Short mmCIF file of C-alpha atoms in Angstrom, two decimals:
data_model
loop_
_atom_site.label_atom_id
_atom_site.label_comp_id
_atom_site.label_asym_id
_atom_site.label_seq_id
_atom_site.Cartn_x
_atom_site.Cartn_y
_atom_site.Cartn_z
CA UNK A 1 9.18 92.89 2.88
CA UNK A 2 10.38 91.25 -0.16
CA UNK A 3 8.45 90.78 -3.29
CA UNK A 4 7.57 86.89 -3.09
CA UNK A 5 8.55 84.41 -6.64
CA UNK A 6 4.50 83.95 -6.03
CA UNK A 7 4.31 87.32 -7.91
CA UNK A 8 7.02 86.29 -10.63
CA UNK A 9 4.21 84.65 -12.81
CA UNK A 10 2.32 87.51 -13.46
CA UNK A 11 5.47 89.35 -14.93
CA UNK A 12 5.93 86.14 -16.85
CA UNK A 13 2.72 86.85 -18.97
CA UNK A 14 3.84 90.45 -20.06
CA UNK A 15 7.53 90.31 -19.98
CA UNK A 16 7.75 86.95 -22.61
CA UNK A 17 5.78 89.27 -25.81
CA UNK A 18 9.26 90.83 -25.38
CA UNK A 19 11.62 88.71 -25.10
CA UNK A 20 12.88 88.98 -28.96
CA UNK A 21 12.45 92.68 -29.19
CA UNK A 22 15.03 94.14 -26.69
CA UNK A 23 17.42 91.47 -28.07
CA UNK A 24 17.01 93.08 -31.53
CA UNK A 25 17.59 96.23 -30.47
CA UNK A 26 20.65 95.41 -29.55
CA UNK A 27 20.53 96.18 -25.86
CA UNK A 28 22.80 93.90 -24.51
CA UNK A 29 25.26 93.82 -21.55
CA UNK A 30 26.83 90.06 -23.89
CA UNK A 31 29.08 88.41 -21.68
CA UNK A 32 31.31 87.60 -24.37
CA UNK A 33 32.59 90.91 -24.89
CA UNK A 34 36.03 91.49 -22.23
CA UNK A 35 34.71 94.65 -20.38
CA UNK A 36 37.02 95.50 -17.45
CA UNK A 37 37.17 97.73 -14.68
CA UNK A 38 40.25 99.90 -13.68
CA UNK A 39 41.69 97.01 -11.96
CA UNK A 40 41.21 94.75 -15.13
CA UNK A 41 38.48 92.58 -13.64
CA UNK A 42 36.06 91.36 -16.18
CA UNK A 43 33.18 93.07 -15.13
CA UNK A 44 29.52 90.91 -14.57
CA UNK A 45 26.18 92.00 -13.65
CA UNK A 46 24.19 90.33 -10.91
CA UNK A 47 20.27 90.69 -11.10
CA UNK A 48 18.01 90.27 -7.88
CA UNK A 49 15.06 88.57 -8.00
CA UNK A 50 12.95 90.65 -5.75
CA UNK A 51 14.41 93.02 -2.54
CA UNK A 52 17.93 91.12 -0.99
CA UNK A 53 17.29 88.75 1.58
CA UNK A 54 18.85 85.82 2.54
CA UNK A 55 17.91 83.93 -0.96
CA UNK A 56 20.33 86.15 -2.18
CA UNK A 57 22.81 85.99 0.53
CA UNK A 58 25.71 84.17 -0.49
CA UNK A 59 26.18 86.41 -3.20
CA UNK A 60 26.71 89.41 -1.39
CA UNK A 61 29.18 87.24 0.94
CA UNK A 62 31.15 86.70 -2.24
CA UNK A 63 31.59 89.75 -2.99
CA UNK A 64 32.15 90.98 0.44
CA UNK A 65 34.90 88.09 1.12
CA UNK A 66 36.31 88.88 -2.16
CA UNK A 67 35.40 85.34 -4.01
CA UNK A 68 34.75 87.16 -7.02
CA UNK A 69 37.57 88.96 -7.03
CA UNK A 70 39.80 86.16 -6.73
CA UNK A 71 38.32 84.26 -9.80
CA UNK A 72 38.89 88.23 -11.30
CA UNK A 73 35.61 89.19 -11.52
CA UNK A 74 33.81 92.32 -10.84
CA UNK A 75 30.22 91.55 -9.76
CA UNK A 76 27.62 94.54 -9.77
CA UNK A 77 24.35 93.67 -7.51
CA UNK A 78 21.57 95.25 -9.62
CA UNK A 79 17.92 95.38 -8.35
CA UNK A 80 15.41 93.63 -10.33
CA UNK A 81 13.96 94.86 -13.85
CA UNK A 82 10.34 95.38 -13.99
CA UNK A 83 9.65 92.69 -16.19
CA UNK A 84 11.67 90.10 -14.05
CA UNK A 85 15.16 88.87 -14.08
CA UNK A 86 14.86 86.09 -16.40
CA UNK A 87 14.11 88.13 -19.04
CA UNK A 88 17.02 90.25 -18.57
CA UNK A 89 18.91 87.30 -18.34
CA UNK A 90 17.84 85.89 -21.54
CA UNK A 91 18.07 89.40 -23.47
CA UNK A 92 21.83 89.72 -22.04
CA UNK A 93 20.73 92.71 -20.00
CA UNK A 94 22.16 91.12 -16.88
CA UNK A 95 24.64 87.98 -16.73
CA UNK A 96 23.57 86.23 -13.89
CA UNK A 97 20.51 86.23 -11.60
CA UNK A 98 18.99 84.65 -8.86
CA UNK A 99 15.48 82.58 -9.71
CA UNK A 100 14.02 79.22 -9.78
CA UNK A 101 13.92 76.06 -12.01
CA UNK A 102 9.87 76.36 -11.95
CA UNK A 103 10.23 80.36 -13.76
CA UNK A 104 13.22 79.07 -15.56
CA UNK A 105 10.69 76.33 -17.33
CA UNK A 106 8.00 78.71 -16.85
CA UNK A 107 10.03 81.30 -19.29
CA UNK A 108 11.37 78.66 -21.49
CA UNK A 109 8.18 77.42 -22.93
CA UNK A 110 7.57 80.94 -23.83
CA UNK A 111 11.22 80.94 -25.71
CA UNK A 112 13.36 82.08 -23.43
CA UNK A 113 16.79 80.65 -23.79
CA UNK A 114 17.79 80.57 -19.72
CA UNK A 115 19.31 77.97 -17.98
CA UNK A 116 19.98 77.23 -13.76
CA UNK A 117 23.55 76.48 -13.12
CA UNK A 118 23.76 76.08 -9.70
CA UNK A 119 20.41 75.30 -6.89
CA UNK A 120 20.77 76.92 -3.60
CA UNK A 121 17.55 76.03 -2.11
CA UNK A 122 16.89 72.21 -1.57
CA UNK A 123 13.40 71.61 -0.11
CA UNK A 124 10.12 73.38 -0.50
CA UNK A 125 9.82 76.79 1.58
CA UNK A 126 6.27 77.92 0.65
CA UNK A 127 3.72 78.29 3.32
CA UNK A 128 0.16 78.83 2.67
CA UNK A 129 -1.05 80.84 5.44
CA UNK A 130 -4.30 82.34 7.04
CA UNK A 131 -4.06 84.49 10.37
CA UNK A 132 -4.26 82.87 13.47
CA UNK A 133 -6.76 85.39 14.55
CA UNK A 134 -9.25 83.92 11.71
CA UNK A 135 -10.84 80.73 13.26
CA UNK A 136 -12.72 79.97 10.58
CA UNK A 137 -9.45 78.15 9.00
CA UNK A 138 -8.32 75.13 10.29
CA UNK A 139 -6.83 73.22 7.64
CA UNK A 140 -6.28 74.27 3.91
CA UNK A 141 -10.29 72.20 2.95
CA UNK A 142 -11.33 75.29 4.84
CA UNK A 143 -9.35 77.59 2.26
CA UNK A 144 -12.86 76.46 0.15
CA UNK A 145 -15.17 79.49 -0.15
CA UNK A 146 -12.75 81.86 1.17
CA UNK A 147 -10.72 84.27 -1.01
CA UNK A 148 -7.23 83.73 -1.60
CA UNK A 149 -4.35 86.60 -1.65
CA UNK A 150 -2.82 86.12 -5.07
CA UNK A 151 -0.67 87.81 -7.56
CA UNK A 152 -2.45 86.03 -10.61
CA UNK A 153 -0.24 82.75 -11.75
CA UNK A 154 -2.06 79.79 -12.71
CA UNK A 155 0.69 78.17 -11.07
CA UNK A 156 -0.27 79.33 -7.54
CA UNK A 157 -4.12 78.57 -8.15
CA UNK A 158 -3.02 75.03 -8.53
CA UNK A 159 -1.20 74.30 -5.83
CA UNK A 160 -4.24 75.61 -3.72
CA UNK A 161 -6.24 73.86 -5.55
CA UNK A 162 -4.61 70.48 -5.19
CA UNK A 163 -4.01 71.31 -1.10
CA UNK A 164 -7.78 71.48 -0.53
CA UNK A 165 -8.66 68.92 -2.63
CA UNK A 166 -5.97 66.22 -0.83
CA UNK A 167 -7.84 67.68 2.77
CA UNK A 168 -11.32 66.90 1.15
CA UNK A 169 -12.52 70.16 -0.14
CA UNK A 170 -13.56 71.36 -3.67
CA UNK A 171 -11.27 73.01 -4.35
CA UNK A 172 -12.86 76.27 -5.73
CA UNK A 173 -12.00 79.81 -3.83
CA UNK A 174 -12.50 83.25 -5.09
CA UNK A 175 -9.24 85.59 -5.96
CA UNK A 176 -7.97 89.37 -4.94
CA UNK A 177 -4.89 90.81 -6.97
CA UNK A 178 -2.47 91.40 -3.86
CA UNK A 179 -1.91 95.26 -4.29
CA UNK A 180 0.69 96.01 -1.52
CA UNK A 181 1.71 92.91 0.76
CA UNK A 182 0.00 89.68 1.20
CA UNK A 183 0.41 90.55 5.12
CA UNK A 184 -1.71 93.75 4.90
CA UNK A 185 -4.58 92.21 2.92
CA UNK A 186 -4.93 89.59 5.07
CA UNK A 187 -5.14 92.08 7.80
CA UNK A 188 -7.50 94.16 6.20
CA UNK A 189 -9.30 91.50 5.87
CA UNK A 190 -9.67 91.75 1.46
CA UNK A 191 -8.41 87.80 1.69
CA UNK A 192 -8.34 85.19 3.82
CA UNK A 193 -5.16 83.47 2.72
CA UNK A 194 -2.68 83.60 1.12
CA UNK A 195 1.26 82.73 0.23
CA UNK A 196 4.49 82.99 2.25
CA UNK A 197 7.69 81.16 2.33
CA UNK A 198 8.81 80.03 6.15
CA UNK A 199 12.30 81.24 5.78
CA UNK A 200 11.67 84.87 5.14
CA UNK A 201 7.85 85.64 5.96
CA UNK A 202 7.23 82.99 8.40
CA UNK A 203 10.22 84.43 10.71
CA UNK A 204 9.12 87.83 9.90
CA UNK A 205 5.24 86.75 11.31
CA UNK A 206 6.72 85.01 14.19
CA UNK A 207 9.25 87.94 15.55
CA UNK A 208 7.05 91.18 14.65
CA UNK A 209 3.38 89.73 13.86
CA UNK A 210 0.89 89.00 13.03
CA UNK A 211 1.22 85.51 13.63
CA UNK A 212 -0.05 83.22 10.58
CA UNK A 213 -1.65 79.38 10.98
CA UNK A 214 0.06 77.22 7.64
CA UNK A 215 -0.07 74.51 6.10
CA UNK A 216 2.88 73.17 3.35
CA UNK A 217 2.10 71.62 -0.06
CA UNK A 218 4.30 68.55 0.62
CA UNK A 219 1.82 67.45 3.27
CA UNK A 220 -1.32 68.06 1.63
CA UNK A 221 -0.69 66.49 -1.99
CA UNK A 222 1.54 69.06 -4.14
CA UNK A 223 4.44 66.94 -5.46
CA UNK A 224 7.82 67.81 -6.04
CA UNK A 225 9.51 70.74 -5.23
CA UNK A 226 8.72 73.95 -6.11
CA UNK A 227 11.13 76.32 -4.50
CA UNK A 228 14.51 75.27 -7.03
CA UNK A 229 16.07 78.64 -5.75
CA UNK A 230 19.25 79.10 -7.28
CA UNK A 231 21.26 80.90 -10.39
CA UNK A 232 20.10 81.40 -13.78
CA UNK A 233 22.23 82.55 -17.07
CA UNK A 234 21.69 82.14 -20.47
CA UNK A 235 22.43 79.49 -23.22
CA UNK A 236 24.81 81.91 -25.07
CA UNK A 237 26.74 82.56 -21.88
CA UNK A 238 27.25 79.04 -21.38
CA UNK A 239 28.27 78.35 -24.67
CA UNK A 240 30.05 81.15 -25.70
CA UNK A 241 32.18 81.77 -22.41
CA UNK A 242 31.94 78.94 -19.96
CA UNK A 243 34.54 79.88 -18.48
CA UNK A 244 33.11 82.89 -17.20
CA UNK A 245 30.61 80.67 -16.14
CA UNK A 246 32.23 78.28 -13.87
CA UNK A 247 34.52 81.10 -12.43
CA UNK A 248 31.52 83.06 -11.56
CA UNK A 249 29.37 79.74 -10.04
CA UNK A 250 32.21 78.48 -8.31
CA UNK A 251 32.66 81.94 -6.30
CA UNK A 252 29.24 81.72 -5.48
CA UNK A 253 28.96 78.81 -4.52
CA UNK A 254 31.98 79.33 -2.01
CA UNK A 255 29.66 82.40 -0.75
CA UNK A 256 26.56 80.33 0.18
CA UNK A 257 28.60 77.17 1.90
CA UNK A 258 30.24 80.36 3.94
CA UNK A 259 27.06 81.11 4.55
CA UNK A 260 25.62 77.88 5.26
CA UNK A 261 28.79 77.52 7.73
CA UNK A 262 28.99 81.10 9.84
CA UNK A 263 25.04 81.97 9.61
CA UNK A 264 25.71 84.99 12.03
CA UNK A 265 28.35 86.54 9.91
CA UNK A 266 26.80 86.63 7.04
CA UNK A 267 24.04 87.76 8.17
CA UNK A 268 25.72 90.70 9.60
CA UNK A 269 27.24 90.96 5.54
CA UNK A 270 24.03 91.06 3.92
CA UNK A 271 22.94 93.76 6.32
CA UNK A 272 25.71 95.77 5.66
CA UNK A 273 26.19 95.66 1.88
CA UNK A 274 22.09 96.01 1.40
CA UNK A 275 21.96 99.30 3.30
CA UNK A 276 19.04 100.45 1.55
CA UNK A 277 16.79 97.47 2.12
CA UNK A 278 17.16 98.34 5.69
CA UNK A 279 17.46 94.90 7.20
CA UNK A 280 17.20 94.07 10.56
CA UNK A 281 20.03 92.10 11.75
CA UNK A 282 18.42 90.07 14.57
CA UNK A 283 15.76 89.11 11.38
CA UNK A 284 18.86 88.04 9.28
CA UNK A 285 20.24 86.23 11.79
CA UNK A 286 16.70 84.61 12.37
CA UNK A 287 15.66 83.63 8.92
CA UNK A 288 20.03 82.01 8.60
CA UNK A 289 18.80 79.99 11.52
CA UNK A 290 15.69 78.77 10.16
CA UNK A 291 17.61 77.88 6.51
CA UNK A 292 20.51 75.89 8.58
CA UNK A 293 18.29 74.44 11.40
CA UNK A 294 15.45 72.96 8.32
CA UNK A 295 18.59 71.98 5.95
CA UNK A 296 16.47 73.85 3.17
CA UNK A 297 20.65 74.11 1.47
CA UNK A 298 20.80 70.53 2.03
CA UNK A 299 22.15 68.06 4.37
CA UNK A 300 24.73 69.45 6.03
CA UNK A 301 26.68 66.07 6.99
CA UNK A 302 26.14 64.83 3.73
CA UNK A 303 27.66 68.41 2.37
CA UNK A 304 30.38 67.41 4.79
CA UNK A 305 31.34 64.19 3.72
CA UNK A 306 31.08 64.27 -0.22
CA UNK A 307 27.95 62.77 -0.59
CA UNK A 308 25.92 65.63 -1.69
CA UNK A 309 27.90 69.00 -3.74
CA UNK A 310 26.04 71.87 -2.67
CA UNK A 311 24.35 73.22 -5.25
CA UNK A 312 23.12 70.38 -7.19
CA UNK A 313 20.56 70.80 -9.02
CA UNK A 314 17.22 68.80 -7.86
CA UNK A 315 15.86 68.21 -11.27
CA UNK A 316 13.95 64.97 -9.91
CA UNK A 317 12.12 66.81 -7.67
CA UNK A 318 11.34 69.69 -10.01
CA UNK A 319 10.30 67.28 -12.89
CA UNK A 320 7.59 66.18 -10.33
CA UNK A 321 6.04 69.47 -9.73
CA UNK A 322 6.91 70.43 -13.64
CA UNK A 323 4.62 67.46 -14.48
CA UNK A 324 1.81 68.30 -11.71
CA UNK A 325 1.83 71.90 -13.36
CA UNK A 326 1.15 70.13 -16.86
CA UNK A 327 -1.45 68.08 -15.00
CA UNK A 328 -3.54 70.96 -13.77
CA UNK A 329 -3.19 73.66 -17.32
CA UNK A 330 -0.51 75.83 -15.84
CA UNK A 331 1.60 75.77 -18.73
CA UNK A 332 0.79 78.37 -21.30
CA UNK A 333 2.77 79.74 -24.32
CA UNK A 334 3.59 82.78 -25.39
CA UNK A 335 0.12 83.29 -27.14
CA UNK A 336 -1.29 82.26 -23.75
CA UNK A 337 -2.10 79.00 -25.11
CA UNK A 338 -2.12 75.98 -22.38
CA UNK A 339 0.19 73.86 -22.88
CA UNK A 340 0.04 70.19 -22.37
CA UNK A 341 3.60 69.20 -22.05
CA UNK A 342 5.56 69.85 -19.05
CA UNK A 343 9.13 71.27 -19.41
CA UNK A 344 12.05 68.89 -19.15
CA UNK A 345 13.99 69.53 -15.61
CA UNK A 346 17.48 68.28 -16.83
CA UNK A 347 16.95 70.08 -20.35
CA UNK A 348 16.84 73.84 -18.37
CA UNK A 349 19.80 72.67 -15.41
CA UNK A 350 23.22 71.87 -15.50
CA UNK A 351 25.76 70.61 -12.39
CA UNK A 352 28.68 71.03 -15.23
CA UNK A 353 30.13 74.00 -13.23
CA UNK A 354 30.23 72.63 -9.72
CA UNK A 355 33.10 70.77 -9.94
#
């Protein structure tokens, strides 16, 4: 099972306090410097956010198609640092990596210099979930009194906060650090609820058990949207080789629309050039389904016709959810201070590498 971006927070905390030092010591994969491989492709590194799934998916059908190649790159898939990808994004560590425009602003007011240059993921996937065996929960004002699954982000306390507050509750739950998978402490019944997100967990649930009763922050008073899945780099990447940049984002970006197009094959892709996450393919093929058949990549007519260029980055719909974060002392610095004033969605985003 992957680890969730609910868990990314806690990293967030820890991982910030050294942010400047690996930079100093001069530990740096800088994407300015022309490293090739034998072939004389420039050679980039790819971070993971957590284990592959299909977030991650149109990356490895870039590579496998041989996008990158044709742009003459050489992408390495690394798995994720301990202290998360955006910091080794922002330290030069890695060159790319998959993550989020909430832990991009997240990092940022810490001073992390990271920016999203391309948004896979469209529309809110989280699902807050209880088991279906527990009758007890109906509705997320019933999450009150009950003890919530969590991997210790402020951010995740207030968007269960504000869900059983918009159904009538209080509001006020108790908290278990989530020590192996949010499935198994449900099930061992340490928590009553907790976080999943319907394209990867929810099809897992509903194909292998046990099956989860959730509820969605959209409907129950959490604005915005908080699942801005898509790629990260860093300011100096951007500004000292933007054309490495766009090469590298427009590949991609060819690998998710394949993606978006043949679900089944790249499925089958994933599965075969993540060997060692041991995917199962009917659960690839599952989860693809559920991403096309919701639109969470966006409107697939609209994608069609011009309207919409995949990828665009929702900063709209993030600024709403930035500014609910602010609302509700989310926000801290790198001191752990709270912090008062949301992060600007357009000043951590750029569409300059679509096109």
């Amino acid at each position: 099972m992957k680890k969730t971006i609910f868990s990314k927070a806690i990293a967030i905390l820890g991982s910030i306090a050294m942010l400047a030092g690996a930079a100093a010591c001069g530990q740096s994969n800088d994407s300015t410097k022309a490293t090739t491989d034998g072939n004389g492709l420039k050679k980039v590194t790819f971070m993971l956010s957590w284990a592959p799934d299909t977030n991650h998916i149109g990356v490895y059908v870039a590579k496998n198609k041989g996008y990158f190649k044709q742009v003459g790159l050489d992408v390495d898939i690394v798995a994720v640092a301990q202290a998360g990808a955006e910091q080794a994004v922002n330290n030069g560590m890695a060159d790319f990596a998959l993550s989020n425009l909430t832990n991009a602003g997240m990092y940022t007011t810490k001073g992390a210099k990271i920016k999203q240059v391309m948004q896979v993921q469209q529309k809110p996937s989280a699902i807050w979930c209880s088991l279906a065996s527990n009758k007890d929960i109906k509705s997320p004002k019933d999450f009150d009194g009950k003890t919530f699954a969590t991997f210790g982000s402020n951010e995740s306390d207030a968007v269960i906060r504000r869900m059983i507050q918009t159904d009538g509750g209080k509001g006020e739950f108790d908290k278990v650090t989530v020590g192996t998978s949010t499935f198994q402490t449900l099930s061992s019944g340490k928590a009553d609820f907790g976080g999943f997100y319907a394209t990867w967990e929810g099809v897992q649930a509903s194909m292998y058990g046990p099956k989860l009763n959730c509820f969605t922050e959209p409907d129950y008073g959490v604005p915005g949207n908080a699942d801005t899945i898509g790629i990260i780099t860093s300011n100096k990447t951007i500004s000292s080789n933007p054309t490495l940049v766009r090469k590298f984002v427009q590949a991609t970006k060819k690998g998710y629309e394949y993606a978006y197009s043949h679900p089944d094959d790249a499925a089958a892709i994933l599965v075969k050039e993540a060997p060692d996450a041991n995917l199962k393919l009917d659960f690839v093929k599952k989860s693809m389904k559920t991403i096309v058949n919701g639109q969470y990549w966006g409107d697939p007519a609209k994608i069609k016709d011009g309207s919409f260029t995949f990828g665009t980055n929702d900063t709209a719909g993030a600024q709403k959810y930035f500014d609910f974060l602010a609302e509700e002392n989310a926000y801290t610095d790198s001191h752990d201070k709270v912090i008062h004033t949301a992060p600007v969605a357009k000043d951590i985003s750029t569409d300059e590498f679509l096109k």
